[in-house]
Coordinates of C-alpha atoms in Angstrom, one line a residue:
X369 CA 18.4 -23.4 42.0
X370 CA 20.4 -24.4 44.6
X371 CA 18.8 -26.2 48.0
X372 CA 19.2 -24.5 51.0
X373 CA 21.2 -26.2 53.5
X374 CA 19.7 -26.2 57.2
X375 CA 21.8 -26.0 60.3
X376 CA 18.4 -26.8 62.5
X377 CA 17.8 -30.4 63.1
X378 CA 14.9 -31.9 65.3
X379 CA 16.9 -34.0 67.3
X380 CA 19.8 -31.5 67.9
X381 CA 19.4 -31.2 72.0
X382 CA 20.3 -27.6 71.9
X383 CA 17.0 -26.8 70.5
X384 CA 15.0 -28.7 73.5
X385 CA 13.9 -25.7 75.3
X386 CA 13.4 -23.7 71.9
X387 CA 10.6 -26.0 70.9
X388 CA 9.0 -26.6 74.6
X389 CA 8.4 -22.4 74.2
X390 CA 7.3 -22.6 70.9
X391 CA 5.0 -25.2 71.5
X392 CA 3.7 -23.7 74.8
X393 CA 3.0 -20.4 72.8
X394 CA 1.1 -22.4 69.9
X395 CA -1.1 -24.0 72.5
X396 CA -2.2 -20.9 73.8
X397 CA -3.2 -20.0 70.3
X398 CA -5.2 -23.0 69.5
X399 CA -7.2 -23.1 72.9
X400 CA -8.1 -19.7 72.2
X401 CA -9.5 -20.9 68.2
X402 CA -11.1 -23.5 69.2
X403 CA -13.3 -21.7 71.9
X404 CA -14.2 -18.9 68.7
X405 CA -15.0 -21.7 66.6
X406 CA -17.7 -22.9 68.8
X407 CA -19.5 -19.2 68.3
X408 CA -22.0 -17.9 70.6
X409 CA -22.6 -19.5 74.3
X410 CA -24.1 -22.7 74.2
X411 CA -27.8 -21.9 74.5
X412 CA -27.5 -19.5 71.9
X413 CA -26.7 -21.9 69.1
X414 CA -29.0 -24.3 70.5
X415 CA -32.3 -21.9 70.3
X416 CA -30.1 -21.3 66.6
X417 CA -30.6 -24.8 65.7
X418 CA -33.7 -25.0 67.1
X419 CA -35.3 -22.7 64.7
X420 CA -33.6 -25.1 61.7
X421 CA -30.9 -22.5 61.3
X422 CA -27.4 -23.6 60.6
X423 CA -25.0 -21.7 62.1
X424 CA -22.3 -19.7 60.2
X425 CA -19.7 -22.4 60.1
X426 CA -21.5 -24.9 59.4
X427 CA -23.2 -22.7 56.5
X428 CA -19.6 -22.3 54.7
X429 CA -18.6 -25.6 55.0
X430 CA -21.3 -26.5 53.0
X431 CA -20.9 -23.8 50.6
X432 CA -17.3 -24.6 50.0
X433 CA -16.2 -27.6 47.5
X434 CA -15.9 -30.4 49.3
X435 CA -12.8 -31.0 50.7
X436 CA -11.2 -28.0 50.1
X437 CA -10.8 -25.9 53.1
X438 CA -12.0 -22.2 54.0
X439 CA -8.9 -19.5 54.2
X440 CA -10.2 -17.7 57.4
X441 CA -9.4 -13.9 58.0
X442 CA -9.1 -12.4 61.7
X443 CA -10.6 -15.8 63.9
X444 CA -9.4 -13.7 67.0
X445 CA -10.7 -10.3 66.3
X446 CA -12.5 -9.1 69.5
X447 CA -10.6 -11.8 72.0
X448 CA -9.6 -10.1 75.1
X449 CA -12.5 -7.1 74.4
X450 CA -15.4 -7.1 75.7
X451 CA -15.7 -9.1 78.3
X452 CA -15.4 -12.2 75.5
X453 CA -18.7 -11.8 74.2
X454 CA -17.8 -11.2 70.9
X455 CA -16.2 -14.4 69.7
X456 CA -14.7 -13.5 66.2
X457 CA -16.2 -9.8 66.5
X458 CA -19.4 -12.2 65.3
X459 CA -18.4 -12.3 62.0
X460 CA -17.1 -15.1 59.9
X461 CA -14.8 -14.2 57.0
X462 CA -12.3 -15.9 54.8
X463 CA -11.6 -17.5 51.1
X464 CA -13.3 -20.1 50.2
X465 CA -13.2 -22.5 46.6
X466 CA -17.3 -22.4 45.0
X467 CA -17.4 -24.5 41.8
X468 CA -13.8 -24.4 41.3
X469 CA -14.1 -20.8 41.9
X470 CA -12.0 -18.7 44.5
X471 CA -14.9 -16.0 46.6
X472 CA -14.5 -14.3 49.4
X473 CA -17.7 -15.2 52.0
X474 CA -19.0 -12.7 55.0
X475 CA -21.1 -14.9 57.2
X476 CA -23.0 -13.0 59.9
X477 CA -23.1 -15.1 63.3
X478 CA -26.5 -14.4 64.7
X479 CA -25.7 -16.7 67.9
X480 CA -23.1 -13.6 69.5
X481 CA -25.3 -10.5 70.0
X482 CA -27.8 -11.6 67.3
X483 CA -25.0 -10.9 64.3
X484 CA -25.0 -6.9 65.7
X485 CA -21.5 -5.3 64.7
X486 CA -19.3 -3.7 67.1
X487 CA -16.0 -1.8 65.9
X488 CA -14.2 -4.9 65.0
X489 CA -17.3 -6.5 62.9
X490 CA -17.0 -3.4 60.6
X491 CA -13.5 -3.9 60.4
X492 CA -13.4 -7.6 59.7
X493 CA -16.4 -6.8 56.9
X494 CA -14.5 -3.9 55.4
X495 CA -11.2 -5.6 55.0
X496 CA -13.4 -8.7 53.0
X497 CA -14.6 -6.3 50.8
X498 CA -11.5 -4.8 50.4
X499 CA -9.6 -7.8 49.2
X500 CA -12.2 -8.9 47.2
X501 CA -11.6 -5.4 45.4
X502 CA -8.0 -5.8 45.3
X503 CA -8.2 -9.4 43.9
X504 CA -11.1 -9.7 42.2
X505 CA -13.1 -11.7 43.6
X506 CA -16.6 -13.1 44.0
X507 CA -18.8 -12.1 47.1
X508 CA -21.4 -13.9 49.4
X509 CA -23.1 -12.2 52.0
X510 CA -25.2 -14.6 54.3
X511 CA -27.0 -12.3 56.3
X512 CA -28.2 -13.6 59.9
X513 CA -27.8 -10.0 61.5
X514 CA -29.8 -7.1 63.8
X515 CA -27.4 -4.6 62.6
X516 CA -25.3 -2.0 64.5
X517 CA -24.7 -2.9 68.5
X518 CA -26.4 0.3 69.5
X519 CA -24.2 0.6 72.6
X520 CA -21.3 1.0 70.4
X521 CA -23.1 3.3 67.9
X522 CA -20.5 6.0 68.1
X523 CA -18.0 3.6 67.0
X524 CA -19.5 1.9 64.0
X525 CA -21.4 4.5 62.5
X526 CA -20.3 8.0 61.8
X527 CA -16.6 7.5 60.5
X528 CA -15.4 7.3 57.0
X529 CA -14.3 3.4 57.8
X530 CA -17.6 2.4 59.3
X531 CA -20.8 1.0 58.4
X532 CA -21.5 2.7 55.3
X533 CA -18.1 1.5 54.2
X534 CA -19.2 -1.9 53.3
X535 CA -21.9 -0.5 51.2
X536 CA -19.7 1.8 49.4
X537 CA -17.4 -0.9 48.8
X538 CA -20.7 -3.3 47.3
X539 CA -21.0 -0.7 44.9
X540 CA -17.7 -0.3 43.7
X541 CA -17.8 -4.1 43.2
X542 CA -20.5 -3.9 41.4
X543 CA -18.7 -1.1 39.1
X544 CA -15.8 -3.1 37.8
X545 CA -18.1 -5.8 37.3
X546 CA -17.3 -8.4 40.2
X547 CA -20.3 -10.6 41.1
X548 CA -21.8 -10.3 44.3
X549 CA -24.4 -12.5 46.0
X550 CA -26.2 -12.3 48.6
X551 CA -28.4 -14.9 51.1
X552 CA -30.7 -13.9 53.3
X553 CA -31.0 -16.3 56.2
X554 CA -32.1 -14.5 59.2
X555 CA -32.9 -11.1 59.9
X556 CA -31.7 -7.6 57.7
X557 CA -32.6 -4.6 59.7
X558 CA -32.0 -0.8 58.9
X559 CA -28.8 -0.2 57.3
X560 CA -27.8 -4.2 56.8
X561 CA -31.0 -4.2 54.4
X562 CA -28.9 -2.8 51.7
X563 CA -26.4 -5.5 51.4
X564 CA -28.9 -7.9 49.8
X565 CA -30.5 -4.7 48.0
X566 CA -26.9 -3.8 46.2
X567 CA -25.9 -7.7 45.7
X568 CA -26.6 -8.7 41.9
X569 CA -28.7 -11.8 43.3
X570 CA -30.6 -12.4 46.0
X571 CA -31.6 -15.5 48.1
X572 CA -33.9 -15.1 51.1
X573 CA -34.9 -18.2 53.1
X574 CA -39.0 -18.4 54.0
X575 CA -40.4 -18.1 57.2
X576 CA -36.4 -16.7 57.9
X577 CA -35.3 -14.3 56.3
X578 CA -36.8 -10.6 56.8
X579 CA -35.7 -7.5 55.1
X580 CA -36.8 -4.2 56.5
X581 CA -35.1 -0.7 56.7
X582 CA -36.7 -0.2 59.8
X583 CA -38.2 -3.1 61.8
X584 CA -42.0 -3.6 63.6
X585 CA -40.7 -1.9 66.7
X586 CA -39.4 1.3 64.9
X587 CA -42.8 1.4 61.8
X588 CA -44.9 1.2 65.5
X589 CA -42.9 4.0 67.3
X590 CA -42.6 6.0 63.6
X591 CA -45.7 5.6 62.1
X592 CA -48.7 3.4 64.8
X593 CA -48.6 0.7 61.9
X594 CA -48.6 -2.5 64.0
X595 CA -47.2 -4.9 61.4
X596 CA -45.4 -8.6 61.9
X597 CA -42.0 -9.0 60.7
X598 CA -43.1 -11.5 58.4
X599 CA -45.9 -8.8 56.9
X600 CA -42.8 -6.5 56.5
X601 CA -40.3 -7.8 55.0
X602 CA -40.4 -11.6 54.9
X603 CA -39.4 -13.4 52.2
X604 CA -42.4 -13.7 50.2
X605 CA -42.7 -10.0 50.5
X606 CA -39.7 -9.5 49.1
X607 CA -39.8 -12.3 46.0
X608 CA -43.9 -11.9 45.1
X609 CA -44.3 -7.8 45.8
X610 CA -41.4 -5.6 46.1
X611 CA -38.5 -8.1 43.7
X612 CA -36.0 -7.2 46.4
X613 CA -34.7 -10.5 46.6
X614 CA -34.8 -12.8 43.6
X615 CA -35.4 -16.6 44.9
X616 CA -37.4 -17.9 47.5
X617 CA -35.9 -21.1 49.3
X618 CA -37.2 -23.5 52.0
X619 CA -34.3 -23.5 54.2
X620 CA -30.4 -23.1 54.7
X621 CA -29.0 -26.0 52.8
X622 CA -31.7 -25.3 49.6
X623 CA -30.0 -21.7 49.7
X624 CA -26.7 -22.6 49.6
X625 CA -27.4 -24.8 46.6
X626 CA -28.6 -22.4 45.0
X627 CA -25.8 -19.7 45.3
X628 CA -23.8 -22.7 43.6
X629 CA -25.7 -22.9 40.9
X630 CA -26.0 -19.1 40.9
X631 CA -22.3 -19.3 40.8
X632 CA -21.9 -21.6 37.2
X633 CA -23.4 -18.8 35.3
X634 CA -20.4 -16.8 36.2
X635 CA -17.7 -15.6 33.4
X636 CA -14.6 -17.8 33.9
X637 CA -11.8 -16.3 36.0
X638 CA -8.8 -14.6 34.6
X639 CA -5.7 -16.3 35.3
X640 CA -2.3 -13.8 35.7
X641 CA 0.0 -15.4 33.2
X642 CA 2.9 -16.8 34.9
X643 CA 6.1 -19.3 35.1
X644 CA 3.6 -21.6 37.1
X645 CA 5.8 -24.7 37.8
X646 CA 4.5 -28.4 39.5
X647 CA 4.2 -28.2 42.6
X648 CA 7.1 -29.9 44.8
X649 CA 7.1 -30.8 49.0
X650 CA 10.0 -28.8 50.7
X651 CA 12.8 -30.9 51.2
X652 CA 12.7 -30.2 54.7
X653 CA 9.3 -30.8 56.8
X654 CA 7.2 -27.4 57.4
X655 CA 6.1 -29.1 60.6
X656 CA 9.6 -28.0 62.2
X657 CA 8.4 -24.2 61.7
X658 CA 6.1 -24.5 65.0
X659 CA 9.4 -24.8 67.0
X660 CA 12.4 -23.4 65.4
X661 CA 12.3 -19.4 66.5
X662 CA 14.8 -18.7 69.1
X663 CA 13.0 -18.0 73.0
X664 CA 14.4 -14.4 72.6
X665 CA 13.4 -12.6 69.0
X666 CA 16.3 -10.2 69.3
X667 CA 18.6 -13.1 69.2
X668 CA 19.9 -13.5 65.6
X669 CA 17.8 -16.3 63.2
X670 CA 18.5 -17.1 59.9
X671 CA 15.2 -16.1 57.9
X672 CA 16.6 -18.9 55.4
X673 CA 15.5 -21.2 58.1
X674 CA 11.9 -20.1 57.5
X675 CA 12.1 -20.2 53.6
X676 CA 13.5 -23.5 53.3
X677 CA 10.5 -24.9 55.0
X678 CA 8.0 -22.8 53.0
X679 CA 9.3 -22.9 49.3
X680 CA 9.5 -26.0 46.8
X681 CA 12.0 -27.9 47.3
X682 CA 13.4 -25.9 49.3
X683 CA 15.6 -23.8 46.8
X684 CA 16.0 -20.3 46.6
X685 CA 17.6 -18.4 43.3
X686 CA 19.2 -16.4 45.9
X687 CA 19.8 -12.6 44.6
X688 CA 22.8 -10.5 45.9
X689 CA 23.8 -13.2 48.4
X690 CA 27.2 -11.8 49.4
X691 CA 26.1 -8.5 49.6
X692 CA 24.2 -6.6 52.0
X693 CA 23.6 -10.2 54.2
X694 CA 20.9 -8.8 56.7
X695 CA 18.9 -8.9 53.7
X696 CA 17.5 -12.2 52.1
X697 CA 16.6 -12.0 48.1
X698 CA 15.8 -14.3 45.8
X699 CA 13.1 -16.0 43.3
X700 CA 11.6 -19.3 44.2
X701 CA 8.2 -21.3 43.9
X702 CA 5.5 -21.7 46.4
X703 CA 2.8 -25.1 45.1
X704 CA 4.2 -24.2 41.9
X705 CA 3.6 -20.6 42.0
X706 CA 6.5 -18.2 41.0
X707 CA 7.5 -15.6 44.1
X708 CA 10.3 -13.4 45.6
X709 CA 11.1 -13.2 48.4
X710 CA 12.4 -10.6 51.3
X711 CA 13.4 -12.0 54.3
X712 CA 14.9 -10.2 57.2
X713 CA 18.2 -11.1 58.6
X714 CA 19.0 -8.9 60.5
X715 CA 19.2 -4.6 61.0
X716 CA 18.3 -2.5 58.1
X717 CA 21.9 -0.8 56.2
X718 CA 21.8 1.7 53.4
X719 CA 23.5 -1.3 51.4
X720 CA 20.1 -3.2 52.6
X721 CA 17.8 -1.0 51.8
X722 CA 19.4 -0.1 48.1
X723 CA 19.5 -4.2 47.5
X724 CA 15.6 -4.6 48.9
X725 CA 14.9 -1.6 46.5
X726 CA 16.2 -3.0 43.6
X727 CA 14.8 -6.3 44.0
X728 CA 11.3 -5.1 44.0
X729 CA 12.1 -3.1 41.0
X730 CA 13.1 -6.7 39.2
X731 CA 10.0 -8.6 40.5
X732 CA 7.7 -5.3 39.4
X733 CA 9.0 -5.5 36.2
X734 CA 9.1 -9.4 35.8
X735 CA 5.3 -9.5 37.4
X736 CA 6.4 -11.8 40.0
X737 CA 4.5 -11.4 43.3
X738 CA 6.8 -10.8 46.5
X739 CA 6.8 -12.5 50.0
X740 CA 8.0 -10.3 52.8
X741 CA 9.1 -12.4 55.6
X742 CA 9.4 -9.6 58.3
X743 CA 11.8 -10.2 61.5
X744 CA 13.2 -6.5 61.8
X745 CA 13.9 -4.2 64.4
X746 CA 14.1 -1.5 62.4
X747 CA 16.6 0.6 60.4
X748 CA 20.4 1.0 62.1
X749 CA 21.0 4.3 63.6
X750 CA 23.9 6.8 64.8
X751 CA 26.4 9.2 63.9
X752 CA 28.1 7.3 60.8
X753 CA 24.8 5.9 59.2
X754 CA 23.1 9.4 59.1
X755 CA 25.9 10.8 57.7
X756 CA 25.9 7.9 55.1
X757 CA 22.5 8.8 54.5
X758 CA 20.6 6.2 55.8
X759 CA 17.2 7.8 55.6
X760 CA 17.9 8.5 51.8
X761 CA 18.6 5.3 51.2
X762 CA 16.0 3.3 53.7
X763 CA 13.6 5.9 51.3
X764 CA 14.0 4.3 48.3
X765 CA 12.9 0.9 49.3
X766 CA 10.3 2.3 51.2
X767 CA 9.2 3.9 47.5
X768 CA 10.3 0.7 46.0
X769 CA 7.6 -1.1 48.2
X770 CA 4.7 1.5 48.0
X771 CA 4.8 1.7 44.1
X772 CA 5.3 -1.9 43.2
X773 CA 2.0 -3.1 41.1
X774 CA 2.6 -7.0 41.8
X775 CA 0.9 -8.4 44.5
X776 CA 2.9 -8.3 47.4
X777 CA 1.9 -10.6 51.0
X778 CA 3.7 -10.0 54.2
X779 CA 4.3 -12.9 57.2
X780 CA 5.6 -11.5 60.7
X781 CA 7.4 -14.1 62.0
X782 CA 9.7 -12.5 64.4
X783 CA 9.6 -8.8 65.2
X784 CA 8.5 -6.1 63.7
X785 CA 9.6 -2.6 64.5
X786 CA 9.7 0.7 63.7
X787 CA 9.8 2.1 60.1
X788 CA 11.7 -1.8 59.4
X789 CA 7.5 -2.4 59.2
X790 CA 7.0 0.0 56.3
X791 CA 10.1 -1.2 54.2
X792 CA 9.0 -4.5 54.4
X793 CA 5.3 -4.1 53.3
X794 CA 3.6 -3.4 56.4
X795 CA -0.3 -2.8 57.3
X796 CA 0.1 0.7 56.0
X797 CA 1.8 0.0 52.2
X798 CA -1.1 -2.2 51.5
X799 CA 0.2 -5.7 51.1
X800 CA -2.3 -8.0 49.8
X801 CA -2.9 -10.0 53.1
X802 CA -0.9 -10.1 55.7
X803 CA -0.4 -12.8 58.2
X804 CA 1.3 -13.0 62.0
X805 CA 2.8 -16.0 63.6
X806 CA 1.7 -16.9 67.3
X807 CA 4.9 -15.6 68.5
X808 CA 5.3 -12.7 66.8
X809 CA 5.8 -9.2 68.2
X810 CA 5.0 -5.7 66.5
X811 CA 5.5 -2.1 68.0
X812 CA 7.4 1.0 67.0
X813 CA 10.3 0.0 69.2
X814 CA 10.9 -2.6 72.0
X815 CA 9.9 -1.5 75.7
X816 CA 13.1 -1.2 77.2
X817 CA 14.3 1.0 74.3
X818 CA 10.9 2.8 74.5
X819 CA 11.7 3.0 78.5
X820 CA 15.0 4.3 78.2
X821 CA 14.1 7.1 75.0
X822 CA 11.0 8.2 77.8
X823 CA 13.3 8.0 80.8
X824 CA 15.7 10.0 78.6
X825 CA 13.5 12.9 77.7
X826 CA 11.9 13.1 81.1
X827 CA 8.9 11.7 80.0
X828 CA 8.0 8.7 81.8
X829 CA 9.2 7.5 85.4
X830 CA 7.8 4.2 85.6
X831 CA 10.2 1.9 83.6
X832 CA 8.3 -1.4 84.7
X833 CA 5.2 -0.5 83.9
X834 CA 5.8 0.8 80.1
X835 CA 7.9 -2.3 79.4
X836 CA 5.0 -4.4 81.1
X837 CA 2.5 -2.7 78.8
X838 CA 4.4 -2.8 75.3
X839 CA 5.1 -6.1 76.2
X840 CA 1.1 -6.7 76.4
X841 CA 0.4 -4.4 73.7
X842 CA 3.7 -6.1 71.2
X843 CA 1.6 -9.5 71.7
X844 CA 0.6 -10.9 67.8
X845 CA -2.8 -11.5 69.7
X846 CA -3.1 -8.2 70.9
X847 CA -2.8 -7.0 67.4
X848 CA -5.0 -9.8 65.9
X849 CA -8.0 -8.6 68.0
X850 CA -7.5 -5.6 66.7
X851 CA -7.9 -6.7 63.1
X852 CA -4.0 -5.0 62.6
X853 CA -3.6 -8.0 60.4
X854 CA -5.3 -10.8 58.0
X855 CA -5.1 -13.7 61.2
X856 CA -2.5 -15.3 63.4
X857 CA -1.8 -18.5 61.3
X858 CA -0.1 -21.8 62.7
X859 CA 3.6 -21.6 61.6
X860 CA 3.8 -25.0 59.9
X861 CA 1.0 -23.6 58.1
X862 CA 2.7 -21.2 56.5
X863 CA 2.8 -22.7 53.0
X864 CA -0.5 -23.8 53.0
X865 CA -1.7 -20.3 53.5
X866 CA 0.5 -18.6 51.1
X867 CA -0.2 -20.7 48.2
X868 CA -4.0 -20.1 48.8
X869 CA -3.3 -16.1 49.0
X870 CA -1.2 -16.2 46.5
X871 CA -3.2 -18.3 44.4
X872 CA -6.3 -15.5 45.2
X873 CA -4.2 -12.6 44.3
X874 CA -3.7 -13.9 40.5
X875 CA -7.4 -13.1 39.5
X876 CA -6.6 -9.7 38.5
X877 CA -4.5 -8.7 36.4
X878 CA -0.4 -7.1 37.7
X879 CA 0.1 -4.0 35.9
X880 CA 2.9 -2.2 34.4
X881 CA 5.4 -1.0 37.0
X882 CA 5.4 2.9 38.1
X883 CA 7.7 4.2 40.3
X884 CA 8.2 7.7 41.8
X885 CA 11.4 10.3 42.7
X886 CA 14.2 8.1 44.3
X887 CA 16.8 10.8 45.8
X888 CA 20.2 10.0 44.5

């Protein structure tokens, strides 16, 4: 494979103000994750400590093997909402290593709202269960939580994507065989008491952890029974009478060990069979990635930039490389694991599209998972390109990318816009995860276009304002709060969080490829 040669150096002055944006942009970013990862106000997670609770960061670091890090999805869900009282939609979700093991963990934070769910806490939980569907993984469930936020009740519990979602998802887990446990460490009221009910294994902390469909106030108003919540539902309860949960522990760090124990009698993982190579450093440093994007995205970047800072080595087996340029293709390794990647360089051409098609088609039927690196404004339009049949062609990537098997994970790190999102695996074609950079922007079109199309048909008057408000809506942190993505990651983090996707997505197995009608 050949190196890729950079044309960005650190200490090239042209790139001075570049990295002072950059850099501005990334600070933003990590004030706002460092406030979430405190959780709930201050006096909150003190009366949470006071009661010898741990709170839900603190409970995963313990669970994970030391040293190994937790993969967190959606930090900044709920930031900007709310009036901030939601920090992380007060749910704590991720990947984390248990015995060697790759799980994904759901960690209720009972120190924002008491671990009550709001739109974007059903959201966050949903998409967990989702990719530990899609990539069969183990679950944990700590519970700490009072539920729905009633206030929000019309938008958490009626819909086909809300609360009953995540038990409808425990039970197809539980159909294809994928472990699940559950710890109870705090309270489980009403519909939440079915998480630990439909996990295969159940810990509940004593004196703690209560599990109740409907709690003291509720059997009072319902019934006259004036009952404790301990009487209920408390943990002996549950382990000594009704064998809803299955082990009784003293406290928070005894429950933890025991869902690693619980997690040695496990079968052992499968492995997708790959061209797994050792790992090598890039040749060039993946700290540079936090600066290099130009202050304007619509300015031309070569997405080879990007990749040479990401892959081993930095060498790309680059596919089709005269043709079609706007396109990147080409096979490389990411900490040793096999990949292709798509990389936008540019607009989208028929010539494009037919090369991105094809190359899917090769990593489908090679089994080699794909990297979409999206920076795309979309596909090229006018006269001469319809007539060439640009939506034909833009159609068979676009059925290229729905129908490949392999597991595919996307990484906006310019723009992304219009139906240039779909070709390159966005949100809506399913890509395994899919990650945003700080400074990344996605809408269907940019706000002066978007101005000038409504200005056009008479639709809109007030240019400044739309252009103000896709500019605020465009925002990778707008999106991100919306749980629109997997998590805004750190640029020069980029490998790092690959590999462990990557790495998560190989515990199922890539079927044969199937694709549909292509028009010709």
């Amino acid at each position: 494979m050949e190196r890729i040669e950079s044309s960005i150096w650190p200490d090239d002055p042209s790139y001075k103000s570049r990295k002072e944006l950059n850099l501005a942009v990334l600070k933003e970013w990590q004030e706002l994750m460092a406030k979430v990862m405190k959780g709930g106000p201050i006096e909150a997670v003190k009366r949470h400590h006071e009661r010898g609770k741990l709170t839900a960061r603190e409970r995963i670091e313990l669970l994970c093997d030391e040293g190994t890090g937790f993969l967190e999805f959606s930090a900044l869900a709920a930031n900007g909402q709310y009036a901030e009282a939601f920090p992380s939609a007060g749910i704590i979700t991720g990947i984390a290593l248990i015995q060697g093991r790759e799980a994904v963990v759901i960690a209720n934070d009972a120190t924002v709202k008491g671990g009550t769910y709001i739109s974007e806490t059903i959201r966050k939980h949903v998409r967990a269960l989702e990719i530990a569907l899609e990539n069969n993984l183990p679950c944990v469930y700590m519970v700490d939580s009072g539920g729905v936020f009633l206030p929000e009740q019309s938008k958490v519990f009626p819909d086909k994507d809300h609360f009953g979602r995540i038990f409808y998802y425990q039970a197809r887990l539980s159909a294809v065989g994928i472990p699940q446990v559950a710890i109870v460490m705090g309270s489980c009221t009403a519909g939440g008491a079915y998480i630990p009910a439909m996990a295969d294994e159940t810990i509940i902390v004593k004196n703690q952890g209560t599990i109740f469909i409907a709690g003291p106030p509720l059997v009072k108003a319902a019934t006259g029974e004036e009952v404790t919540a301990e009487e209920l539902g408390g943990a002996e309860v549950h382990t000594k009478i009704s064998g809803v949960a299955d082990h009784l522990v003293e406290n928070d760090h005894e429950a933890i060990g025991k869902c690693r124990e619980i997690f040695l009698s496990f079968a052992p993982a499968y492995r997708q069979p790959l061209a797994y190579n050792d790992p090598v450093e890039p040749y060039y440093s993946p700290r540079e990635l936090d600066y290099i994007m130009p202050e304007d995205l619509s300015t031309h970047f070569d997405s080879r930039e990007v990749i040479a800072r990401i892959v081993d080595g930095s060498k790309l087996n680059e596919f089709k490389k005269e043709y079609a340029p706007t396109l990147v293709t080409g096979f490389a390794h990411i900490m040793g694991i096999p990949v292709g990647i798509i990389a936008n360089n540019g607009v989208l051409y028929p010539e494009t599209s037919l090369k991105g098609a094809h190359f899917v088609e090769l990593c489908a039927q090679r089994k080699v998972p794909i990297i979409f690196l999206q920076n795309v404004t979309g596909f090229m339009v006018g006269k001469d390109f319809e007539h060439k049949g640009i939506a034909r062609d833009g159609a068979k990537m676009v059925h290229a990318v729905a129908n490949a098997n392999v597991p595919m994970i996307t990484l906006i790190f310019g723009s992304s816009n219009g139906a240039g999102n779909y070709a390159m695996a966005g949100r809506a074609f399913g890509p395994r995860f899919l990650w945003m950079w700080p400074n990344a922007r996605i809408s269907v079109m940019g706000g002066a276009q978007a101005s000038q199309v409504l200005s056009t048909v008479k639709q809109d008057k007030n240019e400044e304002n739309l252009i103000e408000r896709y500019e605020r809506e465009s925002k990778a942190l707008f999106a991100t709060s919306r749980v629109w993505d997997d998590g805004i990651i750190q640029p020069s983090e980029s490998r790092f969080v690959l590999a462990r996707a990557l790495s998560a997505t190989l515990n199922k197995p890539i079927p044969e490829p199937q694709f549909g009608v292509f028009r010709m």
